Coordinates of C-alpha atoms in Angstrom, one line a residue:
M1 CA 9.0 -21.0 0.4
R2 CA 7.1 -22.3 -2.6
F3 CA 5.0 -20.1 -4.8
A4 CA 2.4 -21.2 -7.4
I5 CA 2.7 -18.8 -10.4
G6 CA 0.5 -18.6 -13.5
A7 CA -1.3 -16.4 -16.0
I8 CA -4.6 -16.0 -17.7
W9 CA -4.4 -12.9 -19.8
H10 CA -7.0 -11.3 -22.0
Q11 CA -8.0 -7.6 -22.4
T12 CA -11.7 -7.9 -23.5
N13 CA -13.3 -5.3 -25.7
S14 CA -17.1 -5.7 -25.3
F15 CA -17.7 -4.1 -28.7
S16 CA -15.1 -6.0 -30.7
P17 CA -16.4 -8.0 -33.7
V18 CA -13.6 -10.5 -33.2
P19 CA -14.7 -13.4 -31.0
T20 CA -12.2 -14.9 -28.5
T21 CA -11.9 -18.7 -28.1
L22 CA -9.5 -21.2 -26.7
E23 CA -8.0 -21.4 -30.2
D24 CA -6.8 -17.8 -29.8
F25 CA -5.0 -18.7 -26.6
A26 CA -3.5 -21.8 -28.3
A27 CA -2.3 -19.8 -31.3
Y28 CA -0.7 -17.1 -29.1
R29 CA 0.5 -18.7 -25.9
Y30 CA -1.1 -21.6 -23.9
V31 CA 1.4 -23.8 -22.0
Q32 CA 1.3 -26.0 -18.9
G33 CA 3.7 -28.0 -16.8
D34 CA 7.2 -26.7 -16.6
A35 CA 7.0 -24.7 -19.9
P36 CA 6.6 -21.3 -18.2
I37 CA 9.8 -22.0 -16.2
D38 CA 11.7 -23.3 -19.2
T39 CA 11.1 -20.0 -21.1
A40 CA 11.3 -17.6 -18.2
S41 CA 15.1 -16.9 -18.5
A42 CA 14.6 -14.9 -21.7
G43 CA 11.0 -13.8 -21.2
H44 CA 9.8 -10.2 -20.8
T45 CA 6.3 -10.9 -19.4
A46 CA 5.3 -10.3 -15.8
L47 CA 5.2 -14.1 -15.3
A48 CA 8.8 -14.5 -16.5
G49 CA 10.0 -11.7 -14.2
A50 CA 8.2 -13.3 -11.3
I51 CA 9.7 -16.7 -11.9
R52 CA 13.3 -15.3 -12.2
T53 CA 12.9 -13.3 -9.1
A54 CA 11.5 -16.2 -7.1
A55 CA 14.5 -18.3 -8.1
H56 CA 16.9 -15.4 -7.2
L57 CA 15.3 -15.2 -3.7
S58 CA 15.7 -19.0 -3.4
H59 CA 12.0 -19.8 -3.5
D60 CA 10.6 -22.8 -5.3
V61 CA 8.1 -22.3 -8.1
L62 CA 5.1 -24.4 -9.0
P63 CA 4.1 -23.3 -12.6
L64 CA 0.3 -23.5 -13.1
I65 CA -0.7 -22.5 -16.7
E66 CA 0.2 -19.5 -18.9
A67 CA -2.6 -18.6 -21.2
R68 CA -2.6 -15.4 -23.3
A69 CA -4.7 -14.3 -26.2
P70 CA -4.8 -11.0 -28.2
S71 CA -7.5 -8.5 -27.3
G72 CA -10.9 -9.2 -28.7
G73 CA -14.5 -9.9 -27.8
P74 CA -15.8 -11.7 -24.7
L75 CA -14.6 -15.3 -24.0
S76 CA -17.3 -17.9 -23.7
D77 CA -18.2 -19.1 -20.2
A78 CA -17.3 -22.7 -21.1
D79 CA -13.8 -21.7 -22.3
F80 CA -13.2 -19.6 -19.2
E81 CA -14.3 -22.4 -17.0
R82 CA -11.9 -24.7 -18.7
L83 CA -9.0 -22.4 -18.2
T84 CA -9.9 -21.9 -14.5
S85 CA -10.4 -25.6 -14.0
E86 CA -6.9 -26.4 -15.5
L87 CA -5.2 -23.8 -13.4
C88 CA -7.0 -24.8 -10.2
S89 CA -6.5 -28.5 -10.9
R90 CA -2.7 -28.1 -10.9
L91 CA -2.9 -25.9 -7.8
R92 CA -5.1 -28.4 -6.0
E93 CA -2.5 -31.2 -6.5
A94 CA 0.1 -29.3 -4.4
R95 CA -2.0 -27.0 -2.2
D96 CA -0.6 -28.3 1.1
A97 CA 2.9 -27.2 0.0
I98 CA 2.0 -23.7 -1.3
D99 CA 3.0 -20.6 0.6
G100 CA 1.6 -18.1 -1.9
V101 CA 0.0 -17.6 -5.3
L102 CA 0.9 -15.1 -8.0
L103 CA -1.2 -14.6 -11.1
D104 CA -0.5 -12.4 -14.0
L105 CA -3.8 -10.9 -15.2
S106 CA -4.9 -8.1 -17.5
G107 CA -7.5 -6.8 -15.1
G108 CA -10.0 -6.8 -18.0
L109 CA -11.2 -10.3 -18.8
I110 CA -14.9 -10.6 -19.6
T111 CA -16.9 -13.7 -20.4
T112 CA -20.3 -13.8 -22.1
S113 CA -22.1 -13.7 -18.8
D114 CA -19.4 -12.6 -16.2
P115 CA -18.3 -9.0 -16.3
D116 CA -15.8 -9.6 -13.5
A117 CA -14.3 -12.9 -14.6
E118 CA -10.9 -12.4 -12.9
A119 CA -12.6 -11.9 -9.5
T120 CA -14.3 -15.2 -10.2
L121 CA -11.0 -16.8 -11.0
L122 CA -9.4 -15.5 -7.8
T123 CA -12.3 -16.7 -5.8
S124 CA -11.9 -20.2 -7.2
V125 CA -8.2 -20.0 -6.3
R126 CA -9.0 -18.9 -2.8
E127 CA -11.3 -21.9 -2.4
V128 CA -8.5 -24.2 -3.3
V129 CA -5.7 -22.7 -1.2
G130 CA -7.7 -21.5 1.8
G131 CA -7.8 -18.2 3.5
A132 CA -4.3 -18.1 5.0
V133 CA -2.4 -18.3 1.7
P134 CA -1.7 -14.9 0.2
I135 CA -2.7 -14.3 -3.4
V136 CA -1.0 -11.5 -5.4
A137 CA -2.3 -10.4 -8.8
A138 CA 0.0 -8.5 -11.1
V139 CA -2.4 -6.6 -13.3
G140 CA -1.9 -4.8 -16.6
P141 CA -1.7 -1.2 -17.6
H142 CA -5.4 -0.8 -18.4
A143 CA -7.0 -2.8 -15.6
N144 CA -10.6 -2.2 -14.6
L145 CA -10.7 -2.7 -10.8
S146 CA -13.8 -3.9 -9.0
P147 CA -14.3 -4.1 -5.2
R148 CA -14.8 -7.8 -5.7
L149 CA -11.4 -8.2 -7.4
V150 CA -9.6 -6.2 -4.8
D151 CA -11.2 -8.2 -2.0
A152 CA -10.4 -11.5 -3.6
A153 CA -6.6 -10.7 -3.8
T154 CA -4.3 -10.1 -1.0
L155 CA -2.4 -7.5 -3.1
L156 CA -2.7 -5.9 -6.5
V157 CA 0.5 -4.8 -8.2
G158 CA 0.4 -2.7 -11.4
P159 CA 2.9 -1.3 -13.9
S160 CA 5.1 1.6 -13.0
A161 CA 4.4 3.3 -16.4
V162 CA 1.9 3.3 -19.2
P163 CA 2.6 2.0 -21.9
D164 CA 4.1 -0.8 -19.9
A165 CA 7.6 -1.0 -21.4
D166 CA 8.9 -3.4 -18.7
P167 CA 6.2 -6.0 -17.7
A168 CA 8.9 -8.3 -16.2
A169 CA 9.6 -5.6 -13.6
R170 CA 5.9 -5.8 -12.5
G171 CA 6.3 -9.5 -11.9
E172 CA 9.6 -9.0 -10.1
R173 CA 8.0 -6.6 -7.7
A174 CA 4.9 -8.7 -7.3
V175 CA 6.8 -11.8 -6.2
A176 CA 9.0 -9.8 -3.8
L177 CA 5.9 -8.4 -2.1
L178 CA 4.4 -11.9 -2.1
A179 CA 7.4 -13.2 -0.2
L180 CA 7.1 -10.5 2.4
V181 CA 3.4 -11.3 3.0
A182 CA 4.0 -15.0 3.0
S183 CA 6.7 -14.7 5.6
G184 CA 4.5 -12.6 7.8
E185 CA 6.8 -9.5 7.6
V186 CA 3.9 -7.4 6.3
K187 CA 0.2 -7.5 6.7
P188 CA -1.5 -5.6 3.8
A189 CA -4.3 -3.2 4.4
V190 CA -5.8 -2.3 1.0
A191 CA -8.0 0.6 -0.1
L192 CA -9.7 1.0 -3.5
R193 CA -11.1 4.3 -4.9
Q194 CA -13.1 4.0 -8.1
V195 CA -13.0 7.2 -10.1
P196 CA -16.1 8.0 -12.2
L197 CA -14.1 8.7 -15.3
L198 CA -13.5 6.9 -18.6
V199 CA -10.0 7.8 -19.8
P200 CA -9.2 7.4 -23.5
L201 CA -6.2 5.2 -24.1
P202 CA -4.0 8.0 -25.6
A203 CA -4.6 10.1 -22.4
Q204 CA -3.3 7.2 -20.2
D205 CA 0.3 7.8 -21.2
T206 CA 2.2 8.4 -18.0
G207 CA 5.0 10.1 -19.9
A208 CA 3.0 13.3 -20.5
G209 CA 0.0 15.3 -19.5
A210 CA -2.4 14.8 -16.6
M211 CA -1.7 11.1 -16.1
A212 CA 2.0 11.7 -15.8
E213 CA 1.3 14.1 -12.8
I214 CA -1.0 11.5 -11.2
A215 CA 1.4 8.7 -11.6
E216 CA 4.1 10.8 -9.9
L217 CA 1.7 11.5 -7.0
A218 CA 1.3 7.7 -6.7
R219 CA 5.0 7.2 -6.7
Q220 CA 5.3 9.8 -3.9
C221 CA 2.8 7.9 -1.9
E222 CA 4.8 4.7 -2.3
R223 CA 7.9 6.4 -0.9
E224 CA 6.2 7.1 2.4
P225 CA 6.9 4.8 5.4
G226 CA 4.6 1.9 5.7
V227 CA 3.2 2.0 2.2
L228 CA 3.7 -1.3 0.2
C229 CA 2.4 -0.1 -3.1
A230 CA 0.2 2.5 -4.7
M231 CA -1.4 2.0 -8.1
V232 CA -3.3 4.1 -10.5
T233 CA -5.1 2.9 -13.6
G234 CA -6.9 4.7 -16.4
G235 CA -9.0 1.5 -16.9
F236 CA -10.1 0.0 -20.2
P237 CA -12.9 2.1 -21.5
Y238 CA -14.1 -0.4 -24.2
A239 CA -15.4 -2.8 -21.5
D240 CA -19.1 -2.5 -20.8
V241 CA -18.9 -3.5 -17.2
P242 CA -19.9 -1.7 -14.0
H243 CA -16.3 -1.2 -12.8
A244 CA -14.9 0.2 -16.0
G245 CA -12.8 3.4 -15.6
A246 CA -10.0 4.9 -13.6
A247 CA -9.2 3.7 -10.1
V248 CA -6.6 4.0 -7.3
V249 CA -5.4 1.2 -5.1
V250 CA -3.1 1.8 -2.1
A251 CA -1.8 -0.9 0.3
T252 CA -0.1 -0.2 3.6
H253 CA 1.4 -2.4 6.3
G254 CA -1.6 -2.9 8.5
D255 CA -3.0 0.7 8.5
S256 CA -6.3 0.7 6.6
T257 CA -7.1 4.3 7.6
R258 CA -3.9 5.6 6.1
A259 CA -4.4 3.5 2.9
A260 CA -7.9 5.0 2.5
D261 CA -6.6 8.5 3.0
L262 CA -3.8 8.2 0.5
A263 CA -6.1 6.6 -2.0
A264 CA -8.6 9.5 -1.6
T265 CA -5.8 12.0 -2.1
V266 CA -4.8 10.4 -5.4
E267 CA -8.4 10.1 -6.4
A268 CA -8.9 13.8 -5.9
A269 CA -6.1 14.5 -8.3
F270 CA -8.2 13.1 -11.1
A271 CA -11.1 15.6 -10.3
E272 CA -8.6 18.4 -10.1
R273 CA -7.6 17.7 -13.7
N274 CA -11.2 17.7 -15.0
G275 CA -11.2 18.6 -18.7
Q276 CA -7.7 17.4 -19.3
W277 CA -8.7 13.9 -20.5
T278 CA -10.3 14.7 -23.9
V279 CA -8.6 13.4 -26.9
N280 CA -9.4 14.9 -30.3
P281 CA -7.8 13.0 -33.2
A282 CA -7.2 14.7 -36.5
N283 CA -9.5 14.4 -39.5
I284 CA -8.3 11.8 -42.0
E285 CA -7.9 14.1 -44.9
A286 CA -6.4 16.9 -42.9
A287 CA -3.9 14.6 -41.3
I288 CA -2.8 13.1 -44.6
H289 CA -2.5 16.6 -46.2
D290 CA -0.3 17.7 -43.3
A291 CA 1.9 14.6 -43.6
M292 CA 2.2 15.1 -47.4
A293 CA 3.3 18.8 -46.8
A294 CA 5.7 18.0 -44.0
R295 CA 9.4 18.8 -44.7
E296 CA 10.7 16.3 -42.2
H297 CA 10.0 12.6 -42.2
P298 CA 8.8 10.1 -41.4
F299 CA 5.4 11.5 -40.4
V300 CA 3.5 8.9 -38.4
L301 CA -0.3 8.6 -38.6
A302 CA -2.0 6.5 -36.0
D303 CA -5.2 4.7 -36.7
T304 CA -7.0 5.2 -33.4
G305 CA -10.3 3.6 -34.3
D306 CA -9.0 0.2 -35.3
D307 CA -6.3 -0.7 -32.8
P308 CA -5.8 -4.5 -32.7
G309 CA -4.1 -4.2 -29.4
A310 CA -7.4 -2.9 -27.9
G311 CA -9.7 -5.3 -29.7
G312 CA -9.9 -3.8 -33.2
P313 CA -10.3 -6.2 -36.1
G314 CA -7.2 -4.8 -37.9
D315 CA -9.0 -4.6 -41.2
G316 CA -10.2 -1.0 -41.1
T317 CA -9.6 0.9 -44.3
G318 CA -10.1 4.6 -43.4
L319 CA -6.4 5.6 -43.6
L320 CA -5.7 3.3 -46.6
W321 CA -8.5 5.0 -48.5
G322 CA -7.2 8.4 -47.7
L323 CA -3.6 7.7 -48.6
L324 CA -4.6 6.2 -52.0
D325 CA -7.3 8.8 -52.8
L326 CA -5.2 11.8 -51.9
G327 CA -2.2 10.5 -53.8
A328 CA 0.3 10.1 -50.9
R329 CA 3.8 9.3 -52.0
G330 CA 6.4 7.4 -50.1
A331 CA 3.8 6.0 -47.7
A332 CA 3.6 2.7 -45.9
I333 CA 0.7 1.3 -43.9
G334 CA 0.2 -1.7 -41.7
V335 CA -0.8 -4.1 -40.6
I336 CA -4.1 -4.7 -42.4
T337 CA -5.6 -8.1 -41.4
D338 CA -6.9 -9.8 -44.5
P339 CA -6.2 -13.5 -45.0
E340 CA -8.1 -13.6 -48.3
A341 CA -6.0 -10.8 -49.8
V342 CA -2.8 -12.5 -48.5
D343 CA -3.9 -15.7 -50.3
A344 CA -4.5 -13.9 -53.6
A345 CA -1.2 -12.0 -53.4
I346 CA 0.9 -15.2 -52.6
A347 CA -0.9 -17.1 -55.4
A348 CA 0.0 -14.3 -57.8
G349 CA 3.6 -14.4 -56.7
V350 CA 6.3 -11.8 -56.0
G351 CA 6.6 -9.3 -58.9
A352 CA 3.1 -10.0 -60.2
E353 CA 0.6 -7.1 -60.9
V354 CA -2.5 -7.6 -58.9
T355 CA -5.9 -6.1 -58.3
L356 CA -7.1 -6.9 -54.8
S357 CA -10.1 -6.2 -52.6
V358 CA -8.6 -5.2 -49.3
G359 CA -10.0 -4.9 -45.8
A360 CA -13.4 -4.6 -44.1
R361 CA -13.9 -8.3 -43.9
R362 CA -15.6 -8.3 -40.4
D363 CA -18.1 -5.4 -40.8
R364 CA -18.7 -2.0 -42.3
L365 CA -18.0 -0.2 -39.0
H366 CA -14.3 0.0 -39.9
G367 CA -14.8 1.2 -43.5
Y368 CA -15.4 -0.5 -46.8
P369 CA -13.3 -2.9 -48.9
I370 CA -10.8 -0.9 -51.0
D371 CA -9.8 -1.9 -54.6
V372 CA -6.0 -2.0 -54.6
H373 CA -4.0 -2.0 -57.8
G374 CA -0.3 -2.7 -57.6
R375 CA 2.6 -5.1 -57.5
V376 CA 3.4 -7.9 -55.0
A377 CA 6.7 -6.7 -53.6
S378 CA 7.5 -9.4 -51.1
I379 CA 6.3 -12.2 -48.9
G380 CA 6.9 -11.6 -45.2
P381 CA 8.9 -13.7 -42.7
G382 CA 5.8 -14.8 -40.6
K383 CA 7.5 -14.4 -37.2
I384 CA 9.3 -11.3 -36.2
V385 CA 11.4 -10.5 -33.2
R386 CA 10.5 -7.2 -31.6
E387 CA 13.3 -4.5 -31.4
G388 CA 11.6 -2.6 -28.6
P389 CA 11.7 -0.6 -26.5
L390 CA 8.3 -2.3 -25.8
D391 CA 8.6 -6.0 -25.2
S392 CA 12.1 -6.1 -26.7
G393 CA 13.0 -9.6 -27.8
L394 CA 9.5 -11.0 -27.9
E395 CA 8.3 -12.8 -31.0
I396 CA 5.4 -11.6 -33.1
D397 CA 3.6 -14.2 -35.2
M398 CA 1.7 -12.6 -38.0
G399 CA 1.0 -15.8 -39.9
R400 CA 1.6 -15.3 -43.6
S401 CA 2.1 -11.7 -44.7
V402 CA 2.8 -9.8 -47.9
V403 CA 3.8 -6.3 -49.0
V404 CA 1.8 -4.9 -51.9
E405 CA 3.1 -1.7 -53.5
A406 CA -0.1 0.0 -54.5
R407 CA -0.7 2.8 -56.9
G408 CA -2.8 5.7 -55.8
R409 CA -4.2 8.8 -57.5
H410 CA -1.9 11.5 -58.8
E411 CA 1.0 9.0 -59.1
G412 CA 0.9 8.2 -55.4
D413 CA 2.5 5.1 -54.0
V414 CA 1.6 3.2 -50.8
A415 CA 3.3 0.1 -49.5
I416 CA 0.7 -2.1 -47.7
I417 CA 1.5 -4.8 -45.2
L418 CA -1.2 -7.4 -45.3
A419 CA -1.2 -10.3 -42.8
E420 CA -3.3 -13.3 -41.7
R421 CA -3.3 -12.4 -38.0
R422 CA -4.1 -9.2 -36.2
V423 CA -1.0 -7.2 -35.2
E424 CA -0.7 -3.8 -33.5
L425 CA 2.0 -2.0 -35.4
D426 CA 3.9 -0.5 -32.5
D427 CA 7.4 -1.5 -33.4
P428 CA 9.5 -0.4 -36.4
A429 CA 10.8 -3.9 -36.6
I430 CA 7.6 -4.9 -38.3
F431 CA 8.3 -2.5 -41.2
R432 CA 11.9 -3.5 -41.4
A433 CA 11.1 -7.2 -41.5
H434 CA 9.0 -6.5 -44.6
G435 CA 11.8 -4.7 -46.4
I436 CA 10.5 -1.2 -45.5
D437 CA 13.0 1.2 -43.9
P438 CA 11.0 3.6 -41.7
A439 CA 13.7 6.2 -41.9
T440 CA 13.3 6.5 -45.7
M441 CA 9.5 6.8 -45.8
R442 CA 7.6 10.0 -45.9
I443 CA 4.5 8.7 -44.2
L444 CA 4.0 5.7 -41.9
A445 CA 0.4 4.8 -41.1
V446 CA 0.1 2.4 -38.1
K447 CA -2.8 0.6 -36.4
S448 CA -2.2 1.6 -32.8
S449 CA -3.7 4.1 -30.4
L450 CA -1.1 4.4 -27.6
R451 CA 1.9 2.1 -27.8
Y452 CA 3.1 3.5 -31.1
R453 CA 4.3 6.6 -29.2
V454 CA 7.0 4.6 -27.5
G455 CA 7.8 2.4 -30.4
F456 CA 8.2 5.2 -33.0
G457 CA 9.3 8.0 -30.6
A458 CA 12.9 7.7 -31.7
V459 CA 12.0 7.4 -35.4
A460 CA 9.3 9.8 -36.2
S461 CA 9.6 13.5 -37.0
K462 CA 6.0 13.9 -35.9
M463 CA 3.2 11.6 -34.7
V464 CA -0.5 12.4 -35.1
A465 CA -3.5 10.5 -33.9
V466 CA -6.1 10.2 -36.7
A467 CA -9.9 9.9 -36.2
T468 CA -10.7 6.7 -38.0
P469 CA -13.9 4.7 -37.5
G470 CA -14.0 1.6 -35.3
V471 CA -14.4 0.0 -31.9
T472 CA -11.4 1.7 -30.3
V473 CA -12.3 5.4 -31.0
P474 CA -11.7 7.7 -28.0
D475 CA -15.3 9.2 -28.3
F476 CA -17.2 7.1 -25.8
A477 CA -20.6 8.5 -26.9
F478 CA -20.2 6.2 -29.8
F479 CA -20.6 3.0 -27.7
P480 CA -24.0 1.5 -26.6
Y481 CA -23.0 0.9 -23.0
Q482 CA -25.6 -1.1 -21.0
R483 CA -23.8 -2.1 -17.8
L484 CA -21.5 0.8 -17.2
R485 CA -22.0 2.5 -13.8
R486 CA -23.5 6.0 -14.2
P487 CA -23.0 8.9 -13.8
I488 CA -19.5 8.8 -15.3
A489 CA -17.4 11.4 -17.1
P490 CA -17.3 12.3 -19.9
L491 CA -20.7 10.7 -20.7
D492 CA -22.4 12.5 -17.8
P493 CA -22.1 15.8 -16.0
L494 CA -20.6 15.3 -12.5

């Protein structure tokens, strides 16, 4: 059999001040032709896993396009139409020889006028290939699932864990199911249950708490005879769309009643855990004082309000202000996105004493510019290979970056990683690549709201989420939702 495989990936934050354009895809990953196949052998994405598995099962692959951009604000309609057109154009050229389609999607792409853009994409794909060709979507760990998206796909396959430490496995599983459907061995019957609940990203960790119990329940469903897949998602709460929030999808072999019953059972588990979804990050000053007083190190402080991986601008200064003002010693913070400060530091040169205005370039929602006095310690490598366990081996392109050793009050010292591009600091490799050994630091401040738990779990003596301002805070009353379906917890009583 021959499968068409592609990806258009973007997790859209409706409230992000960072616009998303085709240039963001081009700078991150935007390839056509045989390029996805050429890089699949060493890739860790769902697309790479799908391509490798298809080859292992002796299926041919038609690569479409692979387009990925970092999380940010909505994509323009025109740019989305261009991506869709390019994907469908390649698909149209070989549609008579296609037995199935697999697309790697975040489950959260929004355009300026389309709150359900991925359903629109799948509808366009369906128009090209016809009704008989199965379409499987491998969706990300924070997918917002609409009835329209579920109806447009033959099957949806999600990650086995959140954070998604092994996205390639999701692609492997998706293509294996696609082969079964394309061969006629199984006929999926799919049920969706939307849960009226916005789940903060830190509470979506399937390794602990309520979500761990619900994820295990979904796995139990999958082990039952006739069940093809069972998926739970906490959703992406920073998307102002009607279908934002938690959801359950169950697919069986031809038994729609059983699929609906199992989905309802898992949905009920969310309600049974009412009150267990609240996240209360620590006050900035209190968290820093605790870190300074800690006897074991490093003490990790997570900047929950400005998470670049969820659409934050990366230039928030709340934690930086606290570290400098309270006189923290042996501290390192990153990554603060500030091309202007990077320019000034590089122009001054390594070893130079500098005074820089750092951060808050996009707005004042994420803090105010901070005057930093210190020494330019080093210029970064630009591109860094991740150590994992998340996305091990993948490359991070930070653009130009520098480390400034800043002097705080009371003889405090804070090493600041500044970079041109937004980077979620969820991997100790980013510190090490800049000459900072995490194990020797007293305090590590990272811009991340969930993934840091996996990346720094083996390094940190303690990890604390900190209540910083920004567009990724876990307090949803902060956001001016307009299109969100109501009532929905925790904003409304249910």
